[in-house]
mmCIF file of C-alpha atoms and ligand atoms in Angstrom:
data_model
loop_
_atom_site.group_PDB
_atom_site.id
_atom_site.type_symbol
_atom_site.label_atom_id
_atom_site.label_comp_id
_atom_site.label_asym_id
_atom_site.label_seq_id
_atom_site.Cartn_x
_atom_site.Cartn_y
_atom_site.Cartn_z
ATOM 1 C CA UNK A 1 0.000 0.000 0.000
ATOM 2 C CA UNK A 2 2.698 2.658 1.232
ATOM 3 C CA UNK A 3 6.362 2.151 1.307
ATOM 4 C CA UNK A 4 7.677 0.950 4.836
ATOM 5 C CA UNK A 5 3.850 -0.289 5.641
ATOM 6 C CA UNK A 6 3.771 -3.798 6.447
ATOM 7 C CA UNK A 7 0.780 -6.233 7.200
ATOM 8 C CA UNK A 8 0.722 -7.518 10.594
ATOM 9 C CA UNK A 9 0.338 -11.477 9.883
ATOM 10 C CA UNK A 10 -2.490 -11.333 7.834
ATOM 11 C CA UNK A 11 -3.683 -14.865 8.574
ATOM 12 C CA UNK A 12 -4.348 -13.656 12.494
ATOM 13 C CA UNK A 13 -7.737 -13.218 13.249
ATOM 14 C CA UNK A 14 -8.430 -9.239 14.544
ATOM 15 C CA UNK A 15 -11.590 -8.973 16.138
ATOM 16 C CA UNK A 16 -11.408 -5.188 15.886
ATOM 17 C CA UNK A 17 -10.539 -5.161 12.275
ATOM 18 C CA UNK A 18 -14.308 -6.634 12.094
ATOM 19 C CA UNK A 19 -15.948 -4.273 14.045
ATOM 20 C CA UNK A 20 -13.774 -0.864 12.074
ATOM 21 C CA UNK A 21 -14.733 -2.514 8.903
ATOM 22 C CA UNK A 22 -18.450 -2.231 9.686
ATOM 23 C CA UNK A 23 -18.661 1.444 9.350
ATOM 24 C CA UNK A 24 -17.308 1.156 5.513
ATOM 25 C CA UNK A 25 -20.640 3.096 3.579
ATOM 26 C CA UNK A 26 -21.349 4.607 7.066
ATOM 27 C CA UNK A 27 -21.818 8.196 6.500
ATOM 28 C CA UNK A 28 -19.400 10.450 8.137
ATOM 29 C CA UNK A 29 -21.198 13.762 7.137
ATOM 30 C CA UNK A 30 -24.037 14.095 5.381
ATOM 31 C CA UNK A 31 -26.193 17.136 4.004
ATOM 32 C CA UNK A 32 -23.494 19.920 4.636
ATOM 33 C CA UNK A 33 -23.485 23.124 3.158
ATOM 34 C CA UNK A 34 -20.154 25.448 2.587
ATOM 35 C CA UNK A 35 -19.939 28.189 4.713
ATOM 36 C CA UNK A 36 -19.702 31.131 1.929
ATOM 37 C CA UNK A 37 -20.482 29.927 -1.594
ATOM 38 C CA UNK A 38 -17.288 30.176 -4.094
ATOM 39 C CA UNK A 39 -16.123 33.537 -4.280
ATOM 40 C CA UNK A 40 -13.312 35.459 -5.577
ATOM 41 C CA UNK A 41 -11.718 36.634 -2.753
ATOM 42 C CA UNK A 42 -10.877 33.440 -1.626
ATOM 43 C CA UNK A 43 -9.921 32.781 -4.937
ATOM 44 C CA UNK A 44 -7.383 35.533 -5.198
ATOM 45 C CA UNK A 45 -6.193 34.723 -1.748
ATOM 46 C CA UNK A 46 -5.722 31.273 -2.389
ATOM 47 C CA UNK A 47 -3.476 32.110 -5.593
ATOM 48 C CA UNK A 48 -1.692 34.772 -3.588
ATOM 49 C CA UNK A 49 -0.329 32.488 -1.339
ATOM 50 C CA UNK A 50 0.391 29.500 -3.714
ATOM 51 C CA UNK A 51 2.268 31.765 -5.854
ATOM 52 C CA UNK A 52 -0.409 30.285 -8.579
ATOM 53 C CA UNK A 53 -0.395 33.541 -11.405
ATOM 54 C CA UNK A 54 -3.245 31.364 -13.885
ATOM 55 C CA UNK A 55 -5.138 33.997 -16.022
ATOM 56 C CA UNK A 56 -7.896 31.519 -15.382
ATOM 57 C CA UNK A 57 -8.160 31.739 -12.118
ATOM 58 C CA UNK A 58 -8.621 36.307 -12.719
ATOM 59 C CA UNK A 59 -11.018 38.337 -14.178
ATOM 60 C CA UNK A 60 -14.828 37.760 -15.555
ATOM 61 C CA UNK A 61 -15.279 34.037 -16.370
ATOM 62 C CA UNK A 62 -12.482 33.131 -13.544
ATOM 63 C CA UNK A 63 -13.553 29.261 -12.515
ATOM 64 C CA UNK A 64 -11.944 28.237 -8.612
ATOM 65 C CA UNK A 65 -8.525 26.460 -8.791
ATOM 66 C CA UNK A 66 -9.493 22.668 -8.627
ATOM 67 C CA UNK A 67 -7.277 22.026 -6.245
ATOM 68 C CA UNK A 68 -8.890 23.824 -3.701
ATOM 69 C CA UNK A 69 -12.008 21.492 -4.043
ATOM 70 C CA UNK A 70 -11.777 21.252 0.065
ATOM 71 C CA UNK A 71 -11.387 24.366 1.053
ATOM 72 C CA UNK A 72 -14.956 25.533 0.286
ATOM 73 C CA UNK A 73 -16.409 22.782 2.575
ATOM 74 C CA UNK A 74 -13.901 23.270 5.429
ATOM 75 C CA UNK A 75 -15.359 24.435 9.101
ATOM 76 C CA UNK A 76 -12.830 26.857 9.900
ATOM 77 C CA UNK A 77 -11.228 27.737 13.535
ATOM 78 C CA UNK A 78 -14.787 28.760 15.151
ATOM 79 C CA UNK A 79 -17.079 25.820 14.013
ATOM 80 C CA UNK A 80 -20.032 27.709 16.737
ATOM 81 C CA UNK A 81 -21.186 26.705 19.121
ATOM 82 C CA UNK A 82 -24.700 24.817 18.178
ATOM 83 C CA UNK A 83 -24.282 20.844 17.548
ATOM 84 C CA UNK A 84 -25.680 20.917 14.691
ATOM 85 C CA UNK A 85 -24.113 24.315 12.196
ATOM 86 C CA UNK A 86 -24.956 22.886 9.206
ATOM 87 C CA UNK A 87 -21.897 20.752 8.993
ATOM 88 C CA UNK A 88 -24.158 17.653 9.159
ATOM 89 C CA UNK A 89 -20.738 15.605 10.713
ATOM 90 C CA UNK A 90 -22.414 12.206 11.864
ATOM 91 C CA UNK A 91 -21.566 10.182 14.741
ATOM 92 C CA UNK A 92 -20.789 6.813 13.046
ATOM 93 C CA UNK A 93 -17.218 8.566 12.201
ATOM 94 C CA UNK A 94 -16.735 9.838 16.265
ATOM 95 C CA UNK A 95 -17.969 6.473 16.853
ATOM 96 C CA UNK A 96 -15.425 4.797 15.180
ATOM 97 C CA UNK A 97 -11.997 6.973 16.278
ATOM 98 C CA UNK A 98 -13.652 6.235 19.507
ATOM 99 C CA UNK A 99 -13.386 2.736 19.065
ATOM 100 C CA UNK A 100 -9.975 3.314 17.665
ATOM 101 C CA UNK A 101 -8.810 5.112 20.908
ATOM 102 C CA UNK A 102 -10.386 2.570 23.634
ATOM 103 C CA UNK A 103 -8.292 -0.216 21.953
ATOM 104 C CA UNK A 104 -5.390 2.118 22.286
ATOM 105 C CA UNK A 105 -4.840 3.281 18.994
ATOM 106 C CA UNK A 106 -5.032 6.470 20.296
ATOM 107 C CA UNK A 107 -2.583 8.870 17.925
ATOM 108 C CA UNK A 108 -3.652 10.063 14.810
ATOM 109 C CA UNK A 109 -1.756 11.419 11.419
ATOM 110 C CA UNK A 110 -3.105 12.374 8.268
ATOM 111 C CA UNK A 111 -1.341 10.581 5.536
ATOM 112 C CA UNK A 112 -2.798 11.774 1.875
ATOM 113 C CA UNK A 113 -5.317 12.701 -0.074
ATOM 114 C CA UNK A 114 -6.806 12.302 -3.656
ATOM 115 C CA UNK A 115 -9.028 14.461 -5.766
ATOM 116 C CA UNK A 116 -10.909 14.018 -8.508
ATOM 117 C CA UNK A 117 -12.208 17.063 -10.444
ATOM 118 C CA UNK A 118 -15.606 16.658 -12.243
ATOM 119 C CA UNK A 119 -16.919 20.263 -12.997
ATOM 120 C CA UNK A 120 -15.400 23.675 -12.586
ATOM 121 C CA UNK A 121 -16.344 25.921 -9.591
ATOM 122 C CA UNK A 122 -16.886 29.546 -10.432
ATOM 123 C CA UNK A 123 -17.653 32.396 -8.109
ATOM 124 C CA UNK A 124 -21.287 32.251 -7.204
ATOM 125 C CA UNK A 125 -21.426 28.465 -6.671
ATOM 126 C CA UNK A 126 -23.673 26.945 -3.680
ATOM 127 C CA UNK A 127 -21.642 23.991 -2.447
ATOM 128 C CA UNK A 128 -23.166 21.237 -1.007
ATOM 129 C CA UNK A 129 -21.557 17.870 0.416
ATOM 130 C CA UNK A 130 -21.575 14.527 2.334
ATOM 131 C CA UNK A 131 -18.716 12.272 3.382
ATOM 132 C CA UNK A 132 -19.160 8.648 3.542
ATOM 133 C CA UNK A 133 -16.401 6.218 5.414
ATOM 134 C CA UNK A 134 -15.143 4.238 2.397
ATOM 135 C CA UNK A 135 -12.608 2.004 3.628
ATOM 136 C CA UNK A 136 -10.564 0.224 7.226
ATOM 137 C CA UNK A 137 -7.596 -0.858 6.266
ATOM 138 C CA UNK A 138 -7.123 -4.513 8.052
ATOM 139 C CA UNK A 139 -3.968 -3.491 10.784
ATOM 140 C CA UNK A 140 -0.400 -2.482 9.310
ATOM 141 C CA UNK A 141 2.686 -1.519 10.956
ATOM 142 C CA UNK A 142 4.569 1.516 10.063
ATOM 143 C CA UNK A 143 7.438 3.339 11.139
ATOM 144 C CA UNK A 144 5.158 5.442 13.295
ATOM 145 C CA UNK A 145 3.528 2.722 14.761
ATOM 146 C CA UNK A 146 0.392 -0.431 14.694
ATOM 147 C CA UNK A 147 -2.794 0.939 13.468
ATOM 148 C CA UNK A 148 -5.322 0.895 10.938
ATOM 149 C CA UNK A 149 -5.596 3.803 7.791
ATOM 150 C CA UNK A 150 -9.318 5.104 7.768
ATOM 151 C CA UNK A 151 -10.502 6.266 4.180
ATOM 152 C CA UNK A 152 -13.370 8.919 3.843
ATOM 153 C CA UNK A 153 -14.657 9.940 0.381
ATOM 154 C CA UNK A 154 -16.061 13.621 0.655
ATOM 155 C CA UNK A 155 -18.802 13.968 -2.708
ATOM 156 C CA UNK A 156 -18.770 17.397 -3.463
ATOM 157 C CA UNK A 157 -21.711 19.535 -5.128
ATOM 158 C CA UNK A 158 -22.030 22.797 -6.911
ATOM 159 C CA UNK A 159 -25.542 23.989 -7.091
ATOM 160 C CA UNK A 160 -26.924 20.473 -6.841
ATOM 161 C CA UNK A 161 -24.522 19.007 -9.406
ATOM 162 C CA UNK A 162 -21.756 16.641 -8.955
ATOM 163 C CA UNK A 163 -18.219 18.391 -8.826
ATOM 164 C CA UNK A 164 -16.045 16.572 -7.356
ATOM 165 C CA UNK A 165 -14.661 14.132 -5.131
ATOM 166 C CA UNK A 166 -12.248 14.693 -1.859
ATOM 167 C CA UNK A 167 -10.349 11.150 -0.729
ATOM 168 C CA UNK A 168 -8.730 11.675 2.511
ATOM 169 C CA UNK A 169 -6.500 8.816 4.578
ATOM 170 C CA UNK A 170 -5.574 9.116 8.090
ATOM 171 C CA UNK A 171 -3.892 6.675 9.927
ATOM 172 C CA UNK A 172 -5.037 5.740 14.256
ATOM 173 C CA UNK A 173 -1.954 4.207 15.295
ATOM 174 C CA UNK A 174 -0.261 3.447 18.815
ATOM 175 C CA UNK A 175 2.649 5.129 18.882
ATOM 176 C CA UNK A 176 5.715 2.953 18.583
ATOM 177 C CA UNK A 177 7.179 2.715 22.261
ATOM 178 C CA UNK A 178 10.718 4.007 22.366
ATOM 179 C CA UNK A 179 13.264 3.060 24.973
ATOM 180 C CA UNK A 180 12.971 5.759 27.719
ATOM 181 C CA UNK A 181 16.719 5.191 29.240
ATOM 182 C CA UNK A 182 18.685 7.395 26.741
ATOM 183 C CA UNK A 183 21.425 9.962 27.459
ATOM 184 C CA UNK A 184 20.268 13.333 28.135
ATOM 185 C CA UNK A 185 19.176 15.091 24.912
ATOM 186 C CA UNK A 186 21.516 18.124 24.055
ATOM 187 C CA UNK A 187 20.224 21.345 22.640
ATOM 188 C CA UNK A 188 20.064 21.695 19.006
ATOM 189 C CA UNK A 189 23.173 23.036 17.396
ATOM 190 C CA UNK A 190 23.538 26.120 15.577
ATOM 191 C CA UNK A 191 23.953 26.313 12.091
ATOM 192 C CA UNK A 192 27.600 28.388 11.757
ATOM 193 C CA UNK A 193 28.093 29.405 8.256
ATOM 194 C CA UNK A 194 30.149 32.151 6.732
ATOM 195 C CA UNK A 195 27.690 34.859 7.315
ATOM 196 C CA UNK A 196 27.493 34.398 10.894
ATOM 197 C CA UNK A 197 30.837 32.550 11.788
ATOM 198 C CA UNK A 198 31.981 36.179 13.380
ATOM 199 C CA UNK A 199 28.977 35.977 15.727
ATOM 200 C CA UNK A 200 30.122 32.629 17.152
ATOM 201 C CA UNK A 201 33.469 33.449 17.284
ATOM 202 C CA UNK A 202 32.201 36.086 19.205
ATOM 203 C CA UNK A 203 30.762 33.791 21.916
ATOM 204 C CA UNK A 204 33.422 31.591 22.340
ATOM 205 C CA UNK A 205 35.465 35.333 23.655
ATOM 206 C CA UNK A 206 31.992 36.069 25.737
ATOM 207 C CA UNK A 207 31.435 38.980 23.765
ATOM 208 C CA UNK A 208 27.983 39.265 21.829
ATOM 209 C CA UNK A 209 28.925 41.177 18.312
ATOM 210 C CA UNK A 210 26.753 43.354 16.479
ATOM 211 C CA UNK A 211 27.459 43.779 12.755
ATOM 212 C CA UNK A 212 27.593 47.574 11.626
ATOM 213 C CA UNK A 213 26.826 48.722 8.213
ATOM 214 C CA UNK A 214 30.489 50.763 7.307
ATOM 215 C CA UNK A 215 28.959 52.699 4.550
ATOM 216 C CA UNK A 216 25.812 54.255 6.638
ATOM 217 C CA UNK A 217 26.215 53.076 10.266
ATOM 218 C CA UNK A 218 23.370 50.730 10.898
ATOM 219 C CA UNK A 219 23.659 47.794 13.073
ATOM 220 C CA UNK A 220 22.293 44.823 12.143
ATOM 221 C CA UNK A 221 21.351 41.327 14.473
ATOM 222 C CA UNK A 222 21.090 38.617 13.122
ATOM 223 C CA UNK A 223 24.274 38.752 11.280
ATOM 224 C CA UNK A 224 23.556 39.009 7.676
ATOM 225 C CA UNK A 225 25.820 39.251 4.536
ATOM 226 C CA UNK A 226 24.669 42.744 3.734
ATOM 227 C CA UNK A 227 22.850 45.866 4.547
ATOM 228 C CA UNK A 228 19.087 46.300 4.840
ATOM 229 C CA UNK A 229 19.605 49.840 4.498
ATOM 230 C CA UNK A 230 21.550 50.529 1.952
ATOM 231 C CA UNK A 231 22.789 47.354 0.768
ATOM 232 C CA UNK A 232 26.261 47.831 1.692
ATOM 233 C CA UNK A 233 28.433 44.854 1.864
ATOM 234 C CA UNK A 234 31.121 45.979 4.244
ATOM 235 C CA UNK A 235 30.837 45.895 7.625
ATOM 236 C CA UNK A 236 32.356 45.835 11.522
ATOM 237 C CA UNK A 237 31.253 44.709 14.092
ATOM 238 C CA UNK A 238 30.179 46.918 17.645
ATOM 239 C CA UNK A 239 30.352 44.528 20.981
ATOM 240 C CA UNK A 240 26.793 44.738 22.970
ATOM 241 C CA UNK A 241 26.906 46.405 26.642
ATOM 242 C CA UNK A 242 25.033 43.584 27.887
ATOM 243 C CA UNK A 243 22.105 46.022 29.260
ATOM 244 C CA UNK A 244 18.790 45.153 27.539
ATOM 245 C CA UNK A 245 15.425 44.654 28.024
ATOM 246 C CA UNK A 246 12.424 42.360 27.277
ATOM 247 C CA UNK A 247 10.459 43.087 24.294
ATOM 248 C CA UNK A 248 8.186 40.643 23.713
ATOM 249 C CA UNK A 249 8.142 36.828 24.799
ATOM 250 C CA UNK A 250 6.326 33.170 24.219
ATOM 251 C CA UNK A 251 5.541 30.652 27.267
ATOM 252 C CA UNK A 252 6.249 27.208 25.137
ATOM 253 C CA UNK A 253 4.130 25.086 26.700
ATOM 254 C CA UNK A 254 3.514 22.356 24.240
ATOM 255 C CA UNK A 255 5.222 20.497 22.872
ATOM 256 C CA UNK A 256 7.678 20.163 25.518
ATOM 257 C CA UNK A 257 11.162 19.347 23.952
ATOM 258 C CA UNK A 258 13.899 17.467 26.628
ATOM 259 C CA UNK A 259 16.673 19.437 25.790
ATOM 260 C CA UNK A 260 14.924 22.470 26.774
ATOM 261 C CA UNK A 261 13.989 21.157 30.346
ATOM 262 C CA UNK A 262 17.426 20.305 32.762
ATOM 263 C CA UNK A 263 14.335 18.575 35.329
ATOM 264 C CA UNK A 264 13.797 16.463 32.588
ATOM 265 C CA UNK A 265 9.729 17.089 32.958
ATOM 266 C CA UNK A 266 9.059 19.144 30.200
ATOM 267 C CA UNK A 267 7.984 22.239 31.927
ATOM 268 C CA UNK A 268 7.139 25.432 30.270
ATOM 269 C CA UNK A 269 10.087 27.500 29.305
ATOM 270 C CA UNK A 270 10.135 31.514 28.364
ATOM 271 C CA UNK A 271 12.112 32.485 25.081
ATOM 272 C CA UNK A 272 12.308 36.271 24.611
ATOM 273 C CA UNK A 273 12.733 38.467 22.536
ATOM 274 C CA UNK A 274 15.348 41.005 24.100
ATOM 275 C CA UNK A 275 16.017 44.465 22.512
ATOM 276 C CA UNK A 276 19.367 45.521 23.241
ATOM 277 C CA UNK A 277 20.160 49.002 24.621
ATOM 278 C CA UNK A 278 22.502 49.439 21.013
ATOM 279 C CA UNK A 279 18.645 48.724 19.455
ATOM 280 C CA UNK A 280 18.699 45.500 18.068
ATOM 281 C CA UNK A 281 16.958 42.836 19.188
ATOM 282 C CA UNK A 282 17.898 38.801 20.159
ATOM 283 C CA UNK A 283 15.868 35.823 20.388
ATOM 284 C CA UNK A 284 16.927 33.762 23.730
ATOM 285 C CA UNK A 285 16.034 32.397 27.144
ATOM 286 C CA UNK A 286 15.300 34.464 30.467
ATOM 287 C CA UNK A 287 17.226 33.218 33.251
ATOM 288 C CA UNK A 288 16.925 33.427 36.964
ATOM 289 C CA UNK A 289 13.489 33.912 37.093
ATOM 290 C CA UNK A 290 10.491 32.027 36.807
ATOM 291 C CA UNK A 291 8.676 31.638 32.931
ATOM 292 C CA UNK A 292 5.790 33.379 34.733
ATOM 293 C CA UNK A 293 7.233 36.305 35.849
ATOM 294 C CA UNK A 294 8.784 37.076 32.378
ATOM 295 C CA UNK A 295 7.100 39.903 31.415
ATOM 296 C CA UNK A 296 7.629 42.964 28.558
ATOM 297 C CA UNK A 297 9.778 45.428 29.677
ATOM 298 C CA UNK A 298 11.799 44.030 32.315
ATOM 299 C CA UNK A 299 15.231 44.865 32.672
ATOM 300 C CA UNK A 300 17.778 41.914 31.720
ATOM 301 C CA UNK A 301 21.592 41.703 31.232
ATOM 302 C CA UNK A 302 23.535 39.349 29.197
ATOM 303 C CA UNK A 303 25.688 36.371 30.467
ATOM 304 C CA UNK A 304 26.710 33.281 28.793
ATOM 305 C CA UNK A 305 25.443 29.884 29.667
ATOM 306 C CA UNK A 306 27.459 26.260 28.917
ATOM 307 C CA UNK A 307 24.306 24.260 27.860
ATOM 308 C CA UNK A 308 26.837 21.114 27.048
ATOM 309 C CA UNK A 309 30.783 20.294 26.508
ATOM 310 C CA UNK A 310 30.346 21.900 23.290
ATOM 311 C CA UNK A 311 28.041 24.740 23.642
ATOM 312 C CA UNK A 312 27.559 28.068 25.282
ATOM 313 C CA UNK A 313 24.815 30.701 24.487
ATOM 314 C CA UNK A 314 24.104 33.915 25.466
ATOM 315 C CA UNK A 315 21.259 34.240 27.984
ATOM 316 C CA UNK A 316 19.514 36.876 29.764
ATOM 317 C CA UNK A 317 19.328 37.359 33.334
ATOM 318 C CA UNK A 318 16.849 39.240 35.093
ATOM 319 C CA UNK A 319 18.275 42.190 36.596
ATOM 320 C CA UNK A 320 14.682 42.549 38.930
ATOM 321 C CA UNK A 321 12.675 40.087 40.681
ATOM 322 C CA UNK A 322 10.031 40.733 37.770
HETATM 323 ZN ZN1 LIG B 401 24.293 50.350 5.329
#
């Protein structure tokens, strides 16, 4: 079926294979309605950010891209708050990714989909749809993990007629498990190429470098092979003071990523953005001070950190108790 997916004996019986495979021709949405009809904003949007320059997709007589078949039936972020919104989304399909999960196949990944393109869509359009469950897939085992590929088949409809056809594949799997005694993850590593070796250099001294424009003056972070400002190529460099102060910050919360967490429990961490007193601005972590008590505006000054054997970044310590 897919490369890397294997069958899991096929000759063993699988009791839930049965029961998944009864909700093939179950509907998993019927009688929905698109929430704006095809229009050519969306249109122009769409091509905007697909870098898609079609003449046929511009102008009077402009028919929809095909390709974006689903995105006139999608619910968007803020689906309401009724049940039932005109989205029509049944419960045999919650029914069966519940099934999924209470056997344990509880992680989910979408792995493709297939069109098929019947009639063009042109602004104006009414589109209609339902979405049937078409296939289980008995169990396979993929790099990911044991699980079972569910199939839906969305029909689509403009004004009542048949325009096409939305295929999409997900795979419920439980997640392979991975050994849990491994050596303590290490940060990622920087990338050091010739436009920023100076900066690194730099921090191996304990001295954060700012690259100045020699032609017209203007400092620059990150380091960058030539001027925003007047596109000079030559440049020094002017060391920061250390003084700065929080611009903006993120809480990461999710996902949590070891390396990032020396109690190993994948707390949230702070990253800030820190704007230097020389007026540029860095991207690192807030030290000495809770994530929670980070906050815009407060006063920090630069030190350098070992994270491992082979790595030291600057930080920021807070020069306050926030
Ligand atoms: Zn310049």
């Amino acid at each position: 079926m897919k490369p890397g997916v294997q069958d899991v004996r096929a000759d063993a019986p699988d009791p839930l294979f049965e029961q998944l495979t009864a909700y093939a021709g179950r509907p998993a949405a019927t009688a929905s309605s698109g929430k704006d009809p095809v229009n050519a904003p969306m249109i122009r949007h769409w091509c905007e950010a697909m870098g898609d320059t079609s003449p046929a997709y511009r102008g009077p007589g402009a028919v929809a891209p095909p390709t974006m078949l689903q995105a006139w039936t999608m619910r968007g972020l803020s689906p309401g708050p009724e049940p039932d919104d005109g989205t029509g989304r049944s419960p045999a399909y919650d029914e069966l990714l519940r099934l999924l999960d209470g056997a344990g196949y509880t992680s989910v990944v979408a792995t493709d989909c297939e069109q098929e393109y019947l009639r063009p869509l042109r602004p104006g359009d009414l589109i209609t749809y339902d979405s049937v469950i078409e296939s289980v897939s008995p169990r396979k085992t993929t790099k990911l993990g044991t699980g079972y590929f569910v199939t839906t088949r969305m029909n689509v409809r403009a004004n009542g007629e048949p325009a096409g056809t939305h295929r999409f594949r997900i795979l419920k799997y439980r997640p392979v498990e991975r050994p849990t005694h491994r050596k303590a993850p290490l940060r990622p590593r920087p990338v050091i190429n010739r436009d920023n070796a100076g900066f690194w250099a730099g921090v191996a001294e304990h001295r954060l470098l700012i690259q100045r424009c020699t032609r017209c003056a203007t400092l620059r972070f990150p380091w960058l092979p030539g001027c925003n400002a007047c596109a000079g190529q030559e440049w020094d460099t002017v060391e920061a003071s250390g003084e700065g102060t929080v611009f903006s910050h993120v809480v990461m919360h999710h996902p949590s990523f070891p390396a990032f967490d020396p109690s190993g429990e994948g707390g949230p961490y702070a990253v800030a953005l820190v704007e230097l007193v020389e007026g540029v601005r860095i991207v690192g972590n807030v030290v000495g001070l809770p994530y929670d008590k980070v906050r815009v505006g407060l006063p920090v000054r630069l030190e350098f950190q070992r994270m491992d054997p082979d790595l030291e970044l600057p930080v920021f310590r807070a020069s306050e108790g926030g």
